[in-house]
Coordinates of C-alpha atoms in Angstrom, one line a residue:
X356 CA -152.3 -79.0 57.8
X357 CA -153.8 -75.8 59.5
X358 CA -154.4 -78.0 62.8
X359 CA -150.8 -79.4 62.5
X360 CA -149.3 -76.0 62.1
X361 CA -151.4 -74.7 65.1
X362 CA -150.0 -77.7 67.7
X363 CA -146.6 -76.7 66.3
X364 CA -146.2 -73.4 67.1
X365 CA -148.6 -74.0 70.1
X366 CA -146.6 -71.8 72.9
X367 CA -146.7 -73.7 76.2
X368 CA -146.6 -71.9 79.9
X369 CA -143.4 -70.9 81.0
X370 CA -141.3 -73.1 82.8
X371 CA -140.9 -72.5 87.0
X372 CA -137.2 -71.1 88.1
X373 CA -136.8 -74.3 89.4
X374 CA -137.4 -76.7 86.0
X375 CA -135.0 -74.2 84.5
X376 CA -132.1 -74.2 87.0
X377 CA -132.4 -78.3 87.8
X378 CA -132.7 -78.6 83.7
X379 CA -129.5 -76.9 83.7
X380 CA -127.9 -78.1 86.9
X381 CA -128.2 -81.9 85.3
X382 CA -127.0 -81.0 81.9
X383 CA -123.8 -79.2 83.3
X384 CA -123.9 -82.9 85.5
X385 CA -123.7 -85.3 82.3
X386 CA -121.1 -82.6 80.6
X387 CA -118.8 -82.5 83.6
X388 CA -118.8 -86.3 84.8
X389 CA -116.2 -88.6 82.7
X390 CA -119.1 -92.0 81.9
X391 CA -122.5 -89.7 81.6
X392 CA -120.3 -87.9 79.1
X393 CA -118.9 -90.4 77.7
X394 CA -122.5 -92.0 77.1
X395 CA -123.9 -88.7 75.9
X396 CA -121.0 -87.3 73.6
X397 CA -122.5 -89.4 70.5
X398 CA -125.3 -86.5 70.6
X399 CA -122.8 -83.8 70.3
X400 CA -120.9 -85.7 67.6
X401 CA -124.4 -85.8 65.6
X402 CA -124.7 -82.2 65.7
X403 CA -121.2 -81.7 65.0
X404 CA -121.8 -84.0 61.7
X405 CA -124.9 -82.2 60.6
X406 CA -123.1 -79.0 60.8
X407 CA -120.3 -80.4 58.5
X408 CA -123.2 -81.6 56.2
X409 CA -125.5 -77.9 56.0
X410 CA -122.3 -76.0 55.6
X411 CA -121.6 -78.8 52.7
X412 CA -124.9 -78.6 51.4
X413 CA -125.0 -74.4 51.9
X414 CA -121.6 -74.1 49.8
X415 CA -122.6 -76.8 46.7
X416 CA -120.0 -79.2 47.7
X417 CA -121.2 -82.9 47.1
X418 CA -122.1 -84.5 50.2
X419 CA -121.4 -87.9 50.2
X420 CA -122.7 -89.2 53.2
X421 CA -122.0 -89.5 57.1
X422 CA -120.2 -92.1 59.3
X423 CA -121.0 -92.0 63.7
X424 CA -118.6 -94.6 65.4
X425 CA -118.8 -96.1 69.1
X426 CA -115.6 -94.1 70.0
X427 CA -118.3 -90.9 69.3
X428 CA -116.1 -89.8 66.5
X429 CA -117.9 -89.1 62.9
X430 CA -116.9 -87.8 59.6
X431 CA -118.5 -86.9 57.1
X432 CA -117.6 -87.4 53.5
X433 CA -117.6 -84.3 50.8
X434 CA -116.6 -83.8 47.4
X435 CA -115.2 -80.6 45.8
X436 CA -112.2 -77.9 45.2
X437 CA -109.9 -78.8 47.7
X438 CA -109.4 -75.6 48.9
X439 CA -111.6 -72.5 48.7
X440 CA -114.8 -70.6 50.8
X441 CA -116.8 -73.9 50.4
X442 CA -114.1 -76.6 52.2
X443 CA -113.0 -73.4 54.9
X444 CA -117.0 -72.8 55.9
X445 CA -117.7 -76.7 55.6
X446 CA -114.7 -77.4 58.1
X447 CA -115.8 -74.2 60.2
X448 CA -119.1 -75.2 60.9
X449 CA -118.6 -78.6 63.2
X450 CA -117.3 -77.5 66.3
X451 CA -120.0 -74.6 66.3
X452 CA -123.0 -76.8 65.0
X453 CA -124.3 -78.0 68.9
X454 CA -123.6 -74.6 70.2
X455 CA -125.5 -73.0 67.6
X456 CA -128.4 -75.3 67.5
X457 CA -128.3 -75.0 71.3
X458 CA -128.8 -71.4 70.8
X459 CA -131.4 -71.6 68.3
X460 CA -133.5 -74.1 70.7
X461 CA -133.0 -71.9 73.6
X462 CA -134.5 -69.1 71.5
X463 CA -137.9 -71.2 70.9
X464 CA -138.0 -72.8 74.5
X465 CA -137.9 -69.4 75.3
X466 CA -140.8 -68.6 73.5
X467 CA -142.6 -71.6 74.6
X468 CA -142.5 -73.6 71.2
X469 CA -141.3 -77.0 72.8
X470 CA -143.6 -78.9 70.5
X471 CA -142.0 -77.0 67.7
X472 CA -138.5 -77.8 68.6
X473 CA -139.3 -81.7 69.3
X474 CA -140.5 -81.9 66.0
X475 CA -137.6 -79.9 64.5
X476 CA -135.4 -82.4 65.9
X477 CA -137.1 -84.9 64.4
X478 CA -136.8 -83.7 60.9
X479 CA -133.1 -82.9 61.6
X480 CA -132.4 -86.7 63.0
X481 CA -134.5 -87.8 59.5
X482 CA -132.0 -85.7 57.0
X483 CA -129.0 -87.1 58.9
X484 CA -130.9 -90.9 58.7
X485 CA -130.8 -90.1 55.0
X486 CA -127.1 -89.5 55.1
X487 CA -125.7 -91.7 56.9
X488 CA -123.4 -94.7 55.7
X489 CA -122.1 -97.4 58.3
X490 CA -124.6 -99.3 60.6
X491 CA -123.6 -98.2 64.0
X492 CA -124.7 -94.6 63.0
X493 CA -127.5 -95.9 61.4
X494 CA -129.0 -97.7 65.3
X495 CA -128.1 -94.6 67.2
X496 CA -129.5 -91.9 65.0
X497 CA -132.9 -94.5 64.9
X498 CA -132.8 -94.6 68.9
X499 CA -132.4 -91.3 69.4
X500 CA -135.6 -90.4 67.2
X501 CA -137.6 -93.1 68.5
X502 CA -136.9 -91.5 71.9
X503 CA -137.8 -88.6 71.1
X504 CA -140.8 -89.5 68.7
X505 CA -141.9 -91.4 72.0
X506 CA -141.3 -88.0 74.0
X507 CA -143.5 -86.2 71.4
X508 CA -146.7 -88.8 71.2
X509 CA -146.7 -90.3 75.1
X510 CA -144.8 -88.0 77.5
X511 CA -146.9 -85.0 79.1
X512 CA -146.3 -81.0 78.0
X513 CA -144.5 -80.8 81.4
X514 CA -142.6 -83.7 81.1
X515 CA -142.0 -82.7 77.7
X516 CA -141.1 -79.1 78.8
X517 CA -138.2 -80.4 81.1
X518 CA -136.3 -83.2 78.7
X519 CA -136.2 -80.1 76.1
X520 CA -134.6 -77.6 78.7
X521 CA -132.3 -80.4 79.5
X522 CA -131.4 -81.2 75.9
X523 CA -130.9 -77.5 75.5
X524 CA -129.0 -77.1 78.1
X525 CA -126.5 -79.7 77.4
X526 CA -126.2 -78.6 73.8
X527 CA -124.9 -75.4 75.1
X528 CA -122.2 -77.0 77.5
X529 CA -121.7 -79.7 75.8
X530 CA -120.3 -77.7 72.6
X531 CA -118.0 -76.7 75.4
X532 CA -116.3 -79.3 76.1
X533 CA -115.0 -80.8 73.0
X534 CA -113.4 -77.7 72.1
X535 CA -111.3 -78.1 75.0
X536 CA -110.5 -82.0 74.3
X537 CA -109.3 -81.0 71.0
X538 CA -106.5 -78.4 72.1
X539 CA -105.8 -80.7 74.6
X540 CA -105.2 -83.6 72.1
X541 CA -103.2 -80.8 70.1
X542 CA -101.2 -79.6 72.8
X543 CA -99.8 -83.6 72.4
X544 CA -99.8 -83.8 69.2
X545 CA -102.5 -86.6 68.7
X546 CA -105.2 -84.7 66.6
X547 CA -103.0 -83.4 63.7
X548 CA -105.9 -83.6 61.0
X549 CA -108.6 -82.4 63.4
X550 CA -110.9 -79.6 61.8
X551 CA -108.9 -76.8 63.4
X552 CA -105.8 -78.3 61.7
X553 CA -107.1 -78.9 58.1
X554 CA -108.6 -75.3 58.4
X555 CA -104.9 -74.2 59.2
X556 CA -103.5 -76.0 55.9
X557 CA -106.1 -73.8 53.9
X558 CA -105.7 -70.7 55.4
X559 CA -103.1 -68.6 56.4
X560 CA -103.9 -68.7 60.2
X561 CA -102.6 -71.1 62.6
X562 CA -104.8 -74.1 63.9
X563 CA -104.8 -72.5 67.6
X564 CA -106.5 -69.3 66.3
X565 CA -109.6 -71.7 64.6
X566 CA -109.8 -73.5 68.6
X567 CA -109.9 -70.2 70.2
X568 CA -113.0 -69.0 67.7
X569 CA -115.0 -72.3 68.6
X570 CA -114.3 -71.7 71.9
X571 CA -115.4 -67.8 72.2
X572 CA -118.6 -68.7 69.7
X573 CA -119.5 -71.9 72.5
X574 CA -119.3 -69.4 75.2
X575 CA -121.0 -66.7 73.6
X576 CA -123.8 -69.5 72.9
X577 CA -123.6 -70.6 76.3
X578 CA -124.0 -66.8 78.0
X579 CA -126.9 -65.9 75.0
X580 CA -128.7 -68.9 75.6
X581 CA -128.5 -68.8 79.5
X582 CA -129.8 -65.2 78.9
X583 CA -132.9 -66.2 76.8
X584 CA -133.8 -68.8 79.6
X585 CA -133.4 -66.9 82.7
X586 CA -135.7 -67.9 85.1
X587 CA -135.3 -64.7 86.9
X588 CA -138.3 -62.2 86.1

C-alpha cells in the first residue's frame, strides 16, 4: 500500500508551454465544433450526473440511481422532502459539477499528480458504474474507464501528461457551454423543468438568476483553472 501511495502522488515534470496551450487549444476545438461536441457532451453529462448524486448523497436524500441516454441527457433519480436545503443543493450542484471537477483537476495537474488524477477518475467512473440503471449508461461509463484504465497501465507519463491537460481543459469549457444551451432552450420555452427551473419552483428566485450563477461559477472555473496551468513562468 506504501508503494501504491508513493506512484500516486508521484509528481511528474512540468508540462512544456506548448503541451499546455495545444492541450487547451484542442479542448476549446471539440467544445466549439457542432459533431466533436456532440460526440464528447456524454462526458460532461456524466459529471453533471455525479454532481446531482454527491450533492444527493452530501444532503441524506436517497439516491436511487442514474440514467445517461444517447441524446447525452441523464437524470438521476432521488428520494426525499420535496422541498428544502437538500432538493435546492442537489439541483444546484449539476450544472457546476464539470466546472468544479475541472478545477479540482487543474489544481493537481498543476502540481504534477497526473497519476493521481487518472486514478481518481477511475474511482469516480466506478461509484457512478455502481449507480447507474439503464444499459446505454452502463456501455459508456464502462468505455470510458477502460480508456482510461488503458491510459493508466500502457500509455507513457508524457503521453499521459497531455490526454489529462486535454481532459482538464475541456472540463473547464465544456461546463461552459451547456449553460448557454439551456437559456437558450429557455429563451423558447423548451426546457421548462430543466434544473434552473425546478430550482425556481423551490425558491423564491427566478430560473434566469440560477443560469446566470452556473454561468459566473464556469467562468470563474475557467479563469482559476487557466491561472493554475499557465504555462508562462
Amino acid at each position: 500500500m506504501e508503494e501504491l501511495w508513493a506512484t500516486l502522488i508521484e509528481a511528474q515534470p512540468d508540462p512544456s508551454p506548448w503541451v499546455v496551450l495545444g492541450s487547451a487549444l484542442a479542448a476549446l476545438a471539440i467544445v466549439s465544433f457542432r459533431t466533436s461536441w456532440h460526440l464528447s457532451r456524454g462526458l460532461i453529462t456524466i459529471a453533471h450526473e455525479g454532481g446531482h448524486a454527491l450533492a444527493a448523497l452530501l444532503t441524506r436524500r436517497k439516491l436511487e440511481g442514474i440514467r445517461l441516454h444517447s441524446d447525452t441527457s441523464g437524470v438521476t433519480l432521488t428520494r426525499g422532502r420535496p422541498n428544502g436545503p437538500g432538493m435546492v443543493l442537489t439541483a444546484l450542484a449539476g450544472y457546476v459539477a464539470p466546472s468544479l471537477l475541472g478545477l479540482a483537476a487543474a489544481w493537481l495537474t498543476e502540481q504534477g499528480r497526473i497519476t493521481l488524477l487518472i486514478w481518481t477518475v477511475l474511482l469516480f467512473l466506478v461509484c457512478m458504474l455502481l449507480l447507474i440503471r439503464n444499459v446505454y449508461g452502463a456501455l459508456i461509463l464502462l468505455a470510458t474507464g477502460g480508456a482510461v484504465f488503458a491510459l493508466s497501465m500502457y500509455a507513457p507519463d508524457d503521453v499521459q501528461q497531455a490526454v489529462a491537460l486535454v481532459a482538464v481543459w475541456f472540463l473547464l469549457f465544456g461546463g461552459v457551454r451547456p449553460i448557454i444551451e439551456l437559456q437558450r432552450k429557455r429563451r423558447l420555452r423548451q426546457a421548462r423543468d430543466s434544473d434552473a427551473d425546478q430550482l425556481a419552483r423551490l425558491t423564491i428566485l427566478p430560473g434566469g438568476f440560477y443560469v446566470l450563477f452556473f454561468l459566473l461559477v464556469a467562468c470563474a472555473s475557467v479563469v482559476a483553472g487557466g491561472y493554475l496551468m499557465n504555462p508562462l513562468p
